[in-house]
Amino acid sequence: MTEVVAPSPPPSPPVARAASGLSRRLDGVLLTLIAGAVLLWFLPVGMGRYGTYVLTLWLVTSIAVMGLNLTLGIAGLKSLAQAAFMGIGAYTTAILGTKFGVDWYSCFLLSGLLSFAVGLLLGFPALRVKAHYLAFVTLAFATLVWLVFRNEQWLTGGTFGIANIARPTLFGIRTDGALAFHRFVVVVTLVLALALWWLIRSPWGRAFLALRENPIRAASLGVDIRAYTLLAFAIGSAYGGFAGALYSPLVEFIDPSPFALSASFMLLLMVVAGGSGYQLGPFVGALVAVALPEWLRFTGGLYLIVFGVVVLLLLIACPQGILGLAERGWNALRARLGAGAAEPSR
Amino acid sequence: MTRFTRAGVFALATTLALAVVGPATAQERVKLINVVELSGAGATAGTQWRNGIDLAVADINARGGILGRQIDIVHYDTQTNPGNTRAAVQRAIDEGTYSVLGPVFSGPIGASMQIAQRAEIAQIVGGEAAGLTRQGNQFLFRTSLSQAAAMPKLATYLKETVKANRIAIVWVNNDFGKGGRDAMLPELQQRGIQVALDVSTEQGQADFTADAIRIRNANVDAVFVYLNEDESARFLLAARQQNVGKPMIGETTLLGARVIQLAGEAANGARGHVGLSIDAPVPAFQDFGRRYQARFGIASDHNGLKGYMAVHMIKWATERMGRFDRKGVADTLRGATITPQMEPGILITTRIEANGDLDRESFLAEVEGGRQVIRSTLPMIRP
């Protein structure tokens, strides 16, 4: 597998070796992202609208998980508010699009910007509280946002939601069809994933990592803890907003239920199940949470129970997520073959 | 060896014969897919709806099916999530469902109704929110009165029978409760009834003590209760414990069998308007209620009745056309009046308006001695 970073053991190899190993891994991530996008462009052909819809929903969810992966998996800040940011993006797009006729691209950018700004504000408590306490702060925020979605009917439609959300047009080509919209989402997802790929391998990404591994040491090396904590929250939140901006036209209807606290827990589960800190982890985690229940429908009324058991077993078997398990297996294989045994797994 | 070979040849021949006959048999069946809330916030209502459908399918299949074809029913859970509902409805259409059944909650209906509309397939839903049938969707059909139809009857009842001038409203803050409250407020205003206390409650709320105390301390003539069945029962229990002592007026969800079962003695005295009830003075409803109880071990609420009628609406339309025609089902249902003489499974004369709304007789009822007693029958709005 091709991962950028893994949570343990803590990275402390010599700089040159790390740079060489890192660049090799990053190239692998880049190739996987591009190859995956090409595959996903053609995959739905002949798949039917349902299969295409599930694939698109998976990608949209992956974007939100990418953001949470940055906040939690890479910067180590525990957030339970990602679904709320997704909701902020979804409602921004839906309200501006349906009530004010704003085009989707502007809605998309504004959704990301608004989520970024709100994430920045939410980041301030993160400067004062850590770990579980931070999770509680974000939990309270998520509940508050959900109440606004539900109770401010004049703006959000309340429990009745907002219907008939239009899909975007690209160079005069409408994306109303399932396949056209899927391909549109593939392109947007690729752009956002590449941006994150670049961010993580930039000095900013290394600062985020330092923030997670040892904030005091990072501060002693000149990393502005305050700024990077806020940025980690804000960028992760913006990705939630971008996902919401795609979710609205995908479902063409929104109400508060997909952005409730339980949805934030599901997004957290996706980060952990995929592999917290791995750049491809969000895609794997979202696949587990979005596609697996659909595949398990053949079990009839038991499908959610089976899903719960599978996730439970998965987390017991590989607490570092699926990609963590894959990396462990890969390293074990390499050690057995005598190649690269000296290099620590990361 | 020879005998074994003969047996093998026989088995092969049988398999081949079945393979040839198989497709022909498949043609004799009709697939219906029900997309409904079987988990999440809507699970109680969705499970009743599914049970009603299962009972209808069993009845229809036992009587020879629709135009000789047996029904294959498949249920897909929506998790009460609009995104999942949309996926499930899309899957139902991709898998060739004859019509879409469900969902019951209005939000998930709003998220999925465009898909059935684009595919030109009838979608028979359990939702009651007034806005659903105001969007010009020619393929969406209700199975119960909309809130816009039920609330004027209740407001008149409050004014003329209960003689209430100041009331408290207790409603559940979901699309059902909010929709009912919003439809009720203008009706109350028209009749000069003042809403002295407006109490919003949560879906799944367990403790209504604080709400009951607020109502007890408010100077009101009656309480209009618009909650889902389980919450209605909990509220009635809390109101009894806090000696609220005001008339409890509500809709089907306050007077249903499940509420009486859960609230016990505290349900006595609750009264109001009932659209579909297994206790209504309609023999077909009561017979349905007995058979439902026997099969599933619980009493049916209005959602069970709605699910049962939904399948029979499709059956009636198909038999009326004399052929299987997906688009034709919607065309035939629109504007139709179905009587129990035409289709016994419809249980009560039902007129389907051009926009998918329904018109039926309904009832004024009261819970007395642990049973729902019908006081009077209200005629159809446009008989």
mmCIF file of N, CA, C and O in Angstrom, chain A residues 279-313:
data_model
loop_
_atom_site.group_PDB
_atom_site.id
_atom_site.type_symbol
_atom_site.label_atom_id
_atom_site.label_comp_id
_atom_site.label_asym_id
_atom_site.label_seq_id
_atom_site.Cartn_x
_atom_site.Cartn_y
_atom_site.Cartn_z
ATOM 1 N N GLN A 279 -3.116 8.864 4.091
ATOM 2 C CA GLN A 279 -3.832 9.762 3.196
ATOM 3 C C GLN A 279 -4.902 9.040 2.379
ATOM 4 O O GLN A 279 -5.889 9.653 1.974
ATOM 5 N N LEU A 280 -4.706 7.767 2.144
ATOM 6 C CA LEU A 280 -5.743 7.023 1.416
ATOM 7 C C LEU A 280 -6.762 6.397 2.361
ATOM 8 O O LEU A 280 -7.744 5.818 1.924
ATOM 9 N N GLY A 281 -6.500 6.535 3.653
ATOM 10 C CA GLY A 281 -7.401 5.957 4.652
ATOM 11 C C GLY A 281 -8.843 6.415 4.527
ATOM 12 O O GLY A 281 -9.758 5.591 4.637
ATOM 13 N N PRO A 282 -9.102 7.714 4.305
ATOM 14 C CA PRO A 282 -10.489 8.163 4.197
ATOM 15 C C PRO A 282 -11.289 7.425 3.122
ATOM 16 O O PRO A 282 -12.472 7.146 3.305
ATOM 17 N N PHE A 283 -10.642 7.104 2.001
ATOM 18 C CA PHE A 283 -11.363 6.403 0.932
ATOM 19 C C PHE A 283 -11.736 4.993 1.382
ATOM 20 O O PHE A 283 -12.827 4.509 1.108
ATOM 21 N N VAL A 284 -10.801 4.353 2.083
ATOM 22 C CA VAL A 284 -11.059 2.995 2.561
ATOM 23 C C VAL A 284 -12.134 3.025 3.660
ATOM 24 O O VAL A 284 -13.078 2.235 3.664
ATOM 25 N N GLY A 285 -11.987 3.977 4.593
ATOM 26 C CA GLY A 285 -12.945 4.086 5.690
ATOM 27 C C GLY A 285 -14.348 4.394 5.201
ATOM 28 O O GLY A 285 -15.330 3.807 5.665
ATOM 29 N N ALA A 286 -14.445 5.330 4.256
ATOM 30 C CA ALA A 286 -15.762 5.682 3.723
ATOM 31 C C ALA A 286 -16.364 4.515 2.943
ATOM 32 O O ALA A 286 -17.581 4.312 2.945
ATOM 33 N N LEU A 287 -15.493 3.740 2.294
ATOM 34 C CA LEU A 287 -15.986 2.559 1.567
ATOM 35 C C LEU A 287 -16.640 1.583 2.545
ATOM 36 O O LEU A 287 -17.703 1.028 2.272
ATOM 37 N N VAL A 288 -15.997 1.421 3.697
ATOM 38 C CA VAL A 288 -16.548 0.517 4.718
ATOM 39 C C VAL A 288 -17.911 1.018 5.187
ATOM 40 O O VAL A 288 -18.878 0.259 5.276
ATOM 41 N N ALA A 289 -18.004 2.312 5.463
ATOM 42 C CA ALA A 289 -19.233 2.832 6.067
ATOM 43 C C ALA A 289 -20.359 3.066 5.062
ATOM 44 O O ALA A 289 -21.526 2.946 5.411
ATOM 45 N N VAL A 290 -20.023 3.411 3.830
ATOM 46 C CA VAL A 290 -21.065 3.736 2.845
ATOM 47 C C VAL A 290 -21.449 2.505 2.026
ATOM 48 O O VAL A 290 -22.628 2.203 1.855
ATOM 49 N N ALA A 291 -20.441 1.818 1.526
ATOM 50 C CA ALA A 291 -20.741 0.728 0.594
ATOM 51 C C ALA A 291 -21.044 -0.594 1.296
ATOM 52 O O ALA A 291 -21.891 -1.362 0.839
ATOM 53 N N LEU A 292 -20.355 -0.852 2.418
ATOM 54 C CA LEU A 292 -20.541 -2.155 3.077
ATOM 55 C C LEU A 292 -21.998 -2.421 3.483
ATOM 56 O O LEU A 292 -22.525 -3.507 3.211
ATOM 57 N N PRO A 293 -22.691 -1.444 4.126
ATOM 58 C CA PRO A 293 -24.098 -1.716 4.454
ATOM 59 C C PRO A 293 -24.935 -2.009 3.220
ATOM 60 O O PRO A 293 -25.865 -2.818 3.271
ATOM 61 N N GLU A 294 -24.609 -1.354 2.106
ATOM 62 C CA GLU A 294 -25.367 -1.615 0.873
ATOM 63 C C GLU A 294 -25.095 -3.027 0.366
ATOM 64 O O GLU A 294 -26.010 -3.742 -0.044
ATOM 65 N N TRP A 295 -23.831 -3.450 0.419
ATOM 66 C CA TRP A 295 -23.503 -4.809 -0.023
ATOM 67 C C TRP A 295 -24.145 -5.861 0.889
ATOM 68 O O TRP A 295 -24.451 -6.955 0.450
ATOM 69 N N LEU A 296 -24.287 -5.493 2.165
ATOM 70 C CA LEU A 296 -24.814 -6.463 3.133
ATOM 71 C C LEU A 296 -26.337 -6.562 3.111
ATOM 72 O O LEU A 296 -26.909 -7.304 3.895
ATOM 73 N N ARG A 297 -26.978 -5.836 2.223
ATOM 74 C CA ARG A 297 -28.442 -5.861 2.208
ATOM 75 C C ARG A 297 -28.999 -7.248 1.901
ATOM 76 O O ARG A 297 -30.139 -7.545 2.213
ATOM 77 N N PHE A 298 -28.165 -8.095 1.284
ATOM 78 C CA PHE A 298 -28.649 -9.450 0.974
ATOM 79 C C PHE A 298 -28.974 -10.227 2.255
ATOM 80 O O PHE A 298 -29.691 -11.217 2.211
ATOM 81 N N THR A 299 -28.454 -9.756 3.399
ATOM 82 C CA THR A 299 -28.750 -10.460 4.654
ATOM 83 C C THR A 299 -30.106 -10.053 5.227
ATOM 84 O O THR A 299 -30.464 -10.473 6.319
ATOM 85 N N GLY A 300 -30.836 -9.216 4.467
ATOM 86 C CA GLY A 300 -32.177 -8.817 4.882
ATOM 87 C C GLY A 300 -32.154 -7.920 6.104
ATOM 88 O O GLY A 300 -31.306 -7.032 6.225
ATOM 89 N N GLY A 301 -33.067 -8.189 7.051
ATOM 90 C CA GLY A 301 -33.213 -7.323 8.219
ATOM 91 C C GLY A 301 -32.014 -7.340 9.149
ATOM 92 O O GLY A 301 -31.907 -6.519 10.059
ATOM 93 N N LEU A 302 -31.081 -8.267 8.912
ATOM 94 C CA LEU A 302 -29.920 -8.371 9.806
ATOM 95 C C LEU A 302 -28.754 -7.493 9.365
ATOM 96 O O LEU A 302 -27.711 -7.477 10.004
ATOM 97 N N TYR A 303 -28.938 -6.765 8.267
ATOM 98 C CA TYR A 303 -27.760 -6.171 7.638
ATOM 99 C C TYR A 303 -27.017 -5.180 8.531
ATOM 100 O O TYR A 303 -25.791 -5.111 8.515
ATOM 101 N N LEU A 304 -27.760 -4.425 9.359
ATOM 102 C CA LEU A 304 -27.069 -3.464 10.227
ATOM 103 C C LEU A 304 -26.346 -4.177 11.366
ATOM 104 O O LEU A 304 -25.295 -3.723 11.824
ATOM 105 N N ILE A 305 -26.909 -5.296 11.821
ATOM 106 C CA ILE A 305 -26.250 -6.075 12.875
ATOM 107 C C ILE A 305 -24.953 -6.664 12.319
ATOM 108 O O ILE A 305 -23.890 -6.585 12.944
ATOM 109 N N VAL A 306 -25.037 -7.227 11.120
ATOM 110 C CA VAL A 306 -23.842 -7.801 10.488
ATOM 111 C C VAL A 306 -22.791 -6.705 10.294
ATOM 112 O O VAL A 306 -21.608 -6.897 10.584
ATOM 113 N N PHE A 307 -23.251 -5.533 9.862
ATOM 114 C CA PHE A 307 -22.332 -4.409 9.658
ATOM 115 C C PHE A 307 -21.627 -4.048 10.970
ATOM 116 O O PHE A 307 -20.400 -3.877 11.014
ATOM 117 N N GLY A 308 -22.417 -3.969 12.042
ATOM 118 C CA GLY A 308 -21.844 -3.641 13.350
ATOM 119 C C GLY A 308 -20.808 -4.662 13.783
ATOM 120 O O GLY A 308 -19.723 -4.301 14.267
ATOM 121 N N VAL A 309 -21.109 -5.932 13.572
ATOM 122 C CA VAL A 309 -20.182 -6.996 13.969
ATOM 123 C C VAL A 309 -18.899 -6.918 13.133
ATOM 124 O O VAL A 309 -17.785 -7.031 13.661
ATOM 125 N N VAL A 310 -19.061 -6.684 11.831
ATOM 126 C CA VAL A 310 -17.887 -6.595 10.948
ATOM 127 C C VAL A 310 -16.979 -5.451 11.394
ATOM 128 O O VAL A 310 -15.757 -5.615 11.501
ATOM 129 N N VAL A 311 -17.586 -4.297 11.699
ATOM 130 C CA VAL A 311 -16.786 -3.139 12.126
ATOM 131 C C VAL A 311 -16.089 -3.435 13.453
ATOM 132 O O VAL A 311 -14.905 -3.121 13.644
ATOM 133 N N LEU A 312 -16.831 -4.089 14.353
ATOM 134 C CA LEU A 312 -16.258 -4.440 15.659
ATOM 135 C C LEU A 312 -15.038 -5.343 15.481
ATOM 136 O O LEU A 312 -13.962 -5.091 16.036
ATOM 137 N N LEU A 313 -15.207 -6.385 14.678
ATOM 138 C CA LEU A 313 -14.104 -7.326 14.442
ATOM 139 C C LEU A 313 -12.935 -6.628 13.760
ATOM 140 O O LEU A 313 -11.771 -6.877 14.072
#
